[in-house]
Coordinates of C-alpha atoms in Angstrom, one line a residue:
X174 CA 87.8 85.1 107.6
X175 CA 90.6 87.4 108.7
X176 CA 92.0 90.2 106.6
X177 CA 95.8 90.5 107.3
X178 CA 97.2 93.9 108.3
X179 CA 98.8 95.7 105.4
X180 CA 102.6 95.7 106.1
X181 CA 103.5 97.9 103.2
X182 CA 105.0 101.3 104.0
X183 CA 102.4 104.0 104.5
X184 CA 102.4 107.7 105.5
X185 CA 102.5 108.2 109.2
X186 CA 99.1 109.4 110.4
X187 CA 99.0 112.7 112.3
X188 CA 98.7 112.5 116.1
X189 CA 95.0 113.5 116.1
X190 CA 93.9 110.6 113.8
X191 CA 92.4 107.8 115.9
X192 CA 93.7 104.3 115.0
X193 CA 91.0 101.7 114.9
X194 CA 90.9 97.9 114.9
X195 CA 87.6 96.4 113.7
X196 CA 86.3 92.8 114.1
X197 CA 83.3 91.5 112.2
X198 CA 82.8 88.0 110.8
X199 CA 80.8 89.2 107.8
X200 CA 83.3 90.4 105.3
X201 CA 81.0 92.8 103.5
X202 CA 79.9 94.5 106.7
X203 CA 83.5 94.7 107.8
X204 CA 84.6 96.3 104.5
X205 CA 81.7 98.8 104.6
X206 CA 82.6 99.7 108.2
X207 CA 86.2 100.2 107.3
X208 CA 85.3 102.4 104.4
X209 CA 82.9 104.4 106.5
X210 CA 85.5 104.9 109.2
X211 CA 88.1 106.0 106.7
X212 CA 85.7 108.6 105.2
X213 CA 85.1 109.9 108.7
X214 CA 88.8 110.5 109.2
X215 CA 89.8 107.4 111.2
X216 CA 92.7 105.1 110.4
X217 CA 91.7 101.4 110.3
X218 CA 95.0 99.7 111.2
X219 CA 93.7 96.2 111.5
X220 CA 90.7 94.0 110.6
X221 CA 89.7 90.6 112.0
X222 CA 86.9 88.1 111.5
X223 CA 86.8 86.6 115.0
X224 CA 87.2 87.7 118.5
X225 CA 90.5 85.9 119.2
X226 CA 92.2 87.6 116.3
X227 CA 90.8 90.9 117.4
X228 CA 92.5 90.5 120.8
X229 CA 95.8 89.6 119.1
X230 CA 95.6 92.7 116.8
X231 CA 94.8 94.9 119.7
X232 CA 97.8 93.7 121.7
X233 CA 100.1 94.0 118.7
X234 CA 98.9 97.4 117.3
X235 CA 97.8 99.2 120.5
X236 CA 95.0 101.1 118.7
X237 CA 93.0 104.0 120.1
X238 CA 89.8 102.1 119.7
X239 CA 88.5 98.6 119.0
X240 CA 85.1 97.9 117.4
X241 CA 83.7 94.4 117.9
X242 CA 80.7 92.6 116.6
X243 CA 78.9 90.5 119.3
X244 CA 78.4 87.3 117.3
X245 CA 81.8 86.0 116.0
X246 CA 83.5 82.6 115.7
X247 CA 86.3 81.3 117.9
X248 CA 85.6 84.0 120.6
X249 CA 82.6 86.3 120.6
X250 CA 82.8 90.1 120.9
X251 CA 81.8 90.2 124.6
X252 CA 84.6 87.8 125.6
X253 CA 87.0 89.8 123.4
X254 CA 85.9 93.1 124.9
X255 CA 86.4 91.7 128.4
X256 CA 90.0 90.6 127.6
X257 CA 90.9 93.9 125.9
X258 CA 89.4 96.0 128.8
X259 CA 91.1 93.8 131.4
X260 CA 94.5 94.6 129.8
X261 CA 93.6 98.3 129.5
X262 CA 94.5 98.3 125.8
X263 CA 91.8 100.6 124.3
X264 CA 88.2 101.5 124.6
X265 CA 85.7 99.1 123.0
X266 CA 82.6 99.8 121.0
X267 CA 80.2 96.8 120.6
X268 CA 78.2 96.2 117.4
X269 CA 74.9 94.4 118.2
X270 CA 71.8 93.6 116.2
X271 CA 68.5 95.0 117.4
X272 CA 67.4 91.6 118.5
X273 CA 70.5 91.3 120.7
X274 CA 69.9 94.4 122.8
X275 CA 69.6 92.2 125.9
X276 CA 73.4 91.7 125.5
X277 CA 74.1 95.4 126.0
X278 CA 74.3 95.0 129.8
X279 CA 76.7 92.1 129.4
X280 CA 78.8 94.1 127.0
X281 CA 78.9 97.0 129.5
X282 CA 79.9 94.7 132.3
X283 CA 82.6 93.3 130.1
X284 CA 84.1 96.7 129.7
X285 CA 82.6 98.1 126.5
X286 CA 82.4 101.9 126.6
X287 CA 79.6 102.3 124.0
X288 CA 77.5 100.2 121.6
X289 CA 75.9 100.6 118.2
X290 CA 72.7 98.8 117.1
X291 CA 72.8 97.4 113.6
X292 CA 71.9 98.5 111.0
X293 CA 73.3 101.9 112.1
X294 CA 73.6 105.1 110.1
X295 CA 76.8 107.0 109.4
X296 CA 75.6 109.7 111.8
X297 CA 75.5 107.2 114.7
X298 CA 79.1 106.1 114.3
X299 CA 81.2 109.1 115.3
X300 CA 79.2 110.0 118.4
X301 CA 79.5 106.4 119.7
X302 CA 83.2 106.3 119.0
X303 CA 83.9 109.7 120.7
X304 CA 81.7 108.7 123.6
X305 CA 83.7 105.5 124.1
X306 CA 87.0 107.4 123.9
X307 CA 85.8 110.0 126.3
X308 CA 84.5 107.5 128.9
X309 CA 87.7 105.5 128.6
X310 CA 89.8 108.6 129.3
X311 CA 87.6 109.4 132.3
X312 CA 88.0 105.9 133.8
X313 CA 91.8 106.1 133.3
X314 CA 91.9 109.4 135.2
X315 CA 89.8 107.9 138.0
X316 CA 91.9 104.8 138.3
X317 CA 95.0 106.9 138.5
X318 CA 93.5 108.8 141.5
X319 CA 92.1 105.7 143.2
X320 CA 94.2 102.5 143.3
X321 CA 91.8 100.3 145.2
X322 CA 89.3 98.5 142.9
X323 CA 86.2 98.8 145.1
X324 CA 87.0 102.5 145.9
X325 CA 87.5 103.1 142.2
X326 CA 84.1 101.6 141.3
X327 CA 82.4 103.7 144.0
X328 CA 84.1 106.8 142.7
X329 CA 83.0 106.1 139.1
X330 CA 79.4 105.7 140.3
X331 CA 79.5 109.0 142.3
X332 CA 81.1 110.8 139.3
X333 CA 78.5 109.4 136.9
X334 CA 75.7 110.6 139.2
X335 CA 77.3 114.0 139.6
X336 CA 77.7 114.4 135.8
X337 CA 74.0 113.9 135.4
X338 CA 73.4 116.7 137.9
X339 CA 75.8 119.0 136.2
X340 CA 74.3 118.3 132.8
X341 CA 70.9 119.2 134.1
X342 CA 71.9 122.3 136.2
X343 CA 74.6 123.8 134.1
X344 CA 73.6 122.4 130.6
X345 CA 77.0 120.8 130.2
X346 CA 77.9 117.9 127.9
X347 CA 79.0 114.7 129.6
X348 CA 82.8 115.3 128.9
X349 CA 82.5 118.9 130.1
X350 CA 80.7 117.8 133.3
X351 CA 83.6 115.4 134.0
X352 CA 86.2 118.2 133.4
X353 CA 84.2 120.4 135.8
X354 CA 84.5 117.8 138.5
X355 CA 88.2 117.2 137.8
X356 CA 89.0 121.0 137.8
X357 CA 86.9 121.6 140.9
X358 CA 88.7 118.8 142.8
X359 CA 92.0 120.3 141.8
X360 CA 91.0 123.8 142.8
X361 CA 89.6 122.7 146.2
X362 CA 92.3 120.1 146.8
X363 CA 89.6 117.4 147.2
X364 CA 89.2 114.0 145.7
X365 CA 86.9 113.7 142.7
X366 CA 84.6 111.5 144.8
X367 CA 84.3 114.2 147.4
X368 CA 83.4 116.8 144.8
X369 CA 81.0 114.4 143.1
X370 CA 79.3 113.5 146.3
X371 CA 79.0 117.2 147.2
X372 CA 77.3 117.9 143.8
X373 CA 74.9 115.1 144.2
X374 CA 74.0 116.0 147.8
X375 CA 74.0 119.8 147.6
X376 CA 73.8 120.7 143.9
X377 CA 76.3 123.1 142.2
X378 CA 75.2 126.1 144.2
X379 CA 75.2 124.3 147.4
X380 CA 78.6 122.9 146.8
X381 CA 79.9 126.3 146.0
X382 CA 78.4 127.8 149.1
X383 CA 79.8 125.1 151.3
X384 CA 83.3 125.3 149.8
X385 CA 83.5 129.0 149.2
X386 CA 83.6 128.3 145.4
X387 CA 82.7 131.5 143.5
X388 CA 82.8 130.5 139.8
X389 CA 81.1 127.3 138.9
X390 CA 81.8 127.6 135.1
X391 CA 84.0 125.1 133.3

């Protein structure tokens, strides 16, 4: 049920190509997904048919992303996601059938950054992957700023709320909203949580007035 990694020499991918490990116990679905990812410009460096093998490949290959099906033998996708997230190896996207949507909350709690409901279209794949990578990068930045786990969780919640405010008031995308908070914190020499709390409490204009911030653009 596991497809071995091809060890034959291959051209080195460019730095901007994301390396992906996929785990899906149905071989045809796994092959279709690998083909789809390749056509979208991703480099599928490893494939597995169970969650345990997916963890092993993630540890060995250190990919930029891991895509896991929920229902797999040996170890399911949620347990595998939890292990991969705990070791800070890579962001995880979970594949789930429509009837398994109740598992999405469990997957999120396990550390998954995004999910796709099967059957999904090609147009759903890239946005989910890029969202997962973006959220993972944000969490990495926040954890570097805050070492204490509880404080880190509180900061993430504050930043998520502030991103929503910025998206509504400034029309920013989610990644741009995060960069706005990060840049503003650096400019004002405040923590990202302080900036996020200020945005939530006072809005963008209110924060600017309180801090003497002239330009609120990204």
